[in-house]
């Protein structure tokens, strides 16, 4: 007797001899529910393991001797930049302080040069590139 249409389209694992195979390891199971439980229990942690392995590899690279020395050199360079920035901030940001310092230096130089030259010595308004860059009226 031929099989009815409902028997031929039944889902796997619902019949007597039909087994459901795991999509990952092809292990046989009696029902779809058992197969899904197996997949969650046995195979769900593989992406986490792969992620952990990748993170460990990245950590190993960051902890390598070459990476440590590069970070040390970068830290030293940043410290030097910080010191330079402090000096530049002291003079360039406070224009009044810069004008006062420049005026004091100019007066001292002009006083020293007064009797040593035949013509009066006049110090230029901006003696250096740094001062000319930082001074707003030097443009």
Coordinates of C-alpha atoms in Angstrom, one line a residue:
X1 CA 0.0 0.0 0.0
X2 CA 1.5 3.4 -0.9
X3 CA 2.4 5.9 1.8
X4 CA 0.0 8.8 2.3
X5 CA 1.0 12.4 1.7
X6 CA 1.0 13.2 5.4
X7 CA 3.6 10.4 6.1
X8 CA 6.0 11.4 3.4
X9 CA 6.1 15.1 4.5
X10 CA 6.5 14.5 8.3
X11 CA 9.4 16.2 9.9
X12 CA 12.6 14.2 10.6
X13 CA 12.6 12.3 13.9
X14 CA 8.9 12.0 14.2
X15 CA 8.6 8.6 12.6
X16 CA 9.9 5.2 14.0
X17 CA 13.1 4.9 12.0
X18 CA 13.8 8.6 11.3
X19 CA 16.7 10.1 13.3
X20 CA 17.7 13.8 13.5
X21 CA 21.3 14.5 12.9
X22 CA 23.3 17.2 14.6
X23 CA 24.2 19.9 12.1
X24 CA 27.7 20.3 13.6
X25 CA 28.9 16.8 14.4
X26 CA 26.2 14.6 12.7
X27 CA 25.4 12.8 16.0
X28 CA 22.0 11.0 15.7
X29 CA 19.0 12.0 18.0
X30 CA 15.5 10.7 18.4
X31 CA 13.9 14.1 18.3
X32 CA 14.5 17.6 17.1
X33 CA 14.3 18.9 20.7
X34 CA 17.1 16.5 21.8
X35 CA 19.2 17.6 18.8
X36 CA 18.8 21.3 19.6
X37 CA 19.6 20.7 23.3
X38 CA 22.8 18.9 22.3
X39 CA 23.8 21.7 19.9
X40 CA 23.3 24.3 22.5
X41 CA 25.2 22.3 25.2
X42 CA 28.1 21.0 23.1
X43 CA 28.6 23.5 20.3
X44 CA 27.4 26.9 21.5
X45 CA 30.7 27.5 23.3
X46 CA 32.9 27.2 20.2
X47 CA 32.5 30.8 19.1
X48 CA 33.4 31.9 22.7
X49 CA 36.5 29.6 22.6
X50 CA 37.5 31.1 19.3
X51 CA 37.0 34.6 20.6
X52 CA 39.0 33.8 23.7
X53 CA 41.9 32.4 21.5
X54 CA 41.9 35.5 19.4
X55 CA 41.9 37.7 22.5
X56 CA 44.8 35.7 24.0
X57 CA 46.8 36.1 20.7
X58 CA 46.2 39.9 20.7
X59 CA 47.2 40.0 24.4
X60 CA 50.4 38.1 23.6
X61 CA 51.3 40.7 20.9
X62 CA 50.7 43.6 23.3
X63 CA 52.8 42.0 25.9
X64 CA 55.7 41.2 23.6
X65 CA 59.1 42.8 24.2
X66 CA 58.9 44.9 21.0
X67 CA 55.5 46.3 21.9
X68 CA 56.7 47.1 25.4
X69 CA 59.7 49.0 24.1
X70 CA 57.6 50.9 21.6
X71 CA 55.1 51.9 24.3
X72 CA 58.0 53.0 26.6
X73 CA 59.5 55.2 23.8
X74 CA 56.1 56.7 23.1
X75 CA 55.6 57.4 26.8
X76 CA 59.0 59.2 26.9
X77 CA 58.2 61.2 23.8
X78 CA 54.9 62.3 25.3
X79 CA 56.6 63.4 28.5
X80 CA 59.0 65.5 26.5
X81 CA 56.2 67.0 24.6
X82 CA 54.5 67.8 27.9
X83 CA 57.5 69.7 29.1
X84 CA 57.8 71.6 25.9
X85 CA 54.1 72.5 26.0
X86 CA 54.5 73.8 29.6
X87 CA 57.3 76.1 28.4
X88 CA 55.3 77.3 25.4
X89 CA 52.2 77.8 27.5
X90 CA 54.1 79.9 29.9
X91 CA 55.1 82.4 27.2
X92 CA 52.7 82.1 24.3
X93 CA 49.3 82.0 26.1
X94 CA 49.9 84.8 28.5
X95 CA 50.6 87.7 26.1
X96 CA 51.1 90.2 28.9
X97 CA 53.7 88.1 30.6
X98 CA 55.5 87.6 27.2
X99 CA 55.5 91.4 26.5
X100 CA 56.8 92.1 30.0
X101 CA 59.7 89.6 29.6
X102 CA 60.5 90.9 26.2
X103 CA 60.5 94.5 27.4
X104 CA 62.8 93.7 30.2
X105 CA 65.3 91.8 28.0
X106 CA 65.2 94.6 25.4
X107 CA 65.9 97.3 28.0
X108 CA 68.8 95.3 29.4
X109 CA 70.4 94.8 26.0
X110 CA 69.9 98.4 24.9
X111 CA 71.4 99.6 28.2
X112 CA 74.5 97.4 27.7
X113 CA 74.9 98.4 24.0
X114 CA 74.3 102.1 24.7
X115 CA 78.0 103.2 25.1
X116 CA 79.5 100.5 22.9
X117 CA 78.1 101.5 19.5
X118 CA 78.3 104.7 17.5
X119 CA 74.7 104.7 16.6
X120 CA 71.9 103.9 19.1
X121 CA 71.1 100.2 19.2
X122 CA 67.4 99.4 18.6
X123 CA 66.3 95.8 19.2
X124 CA 63.8 94.5 16.6
X125 CA 60.2 94.0 17.7
X126 CA 60.3 90.2 17.3
X127 CA 63.7 88.7 17.8
X128 CA 62.8 85.1 17.1
X129 CA 60.4 83.0 15.0
X130 CA 58.7 81.6 18.2
X131 CA 57.9 85.1 19.5
X132 CA 56.7 86.2 16.1
X133 CA 54.4 83.3 15.8
X134 CA 53.0 83.7 19.2
X135 CA 52.6 87.4 19.1
X136 CA 49.3 88.5 17.7
X137 CA 50.5 92.0 16.4
X138 CA 53.5 90.5 14.5
X139 CA 51.6 89.7 11.4

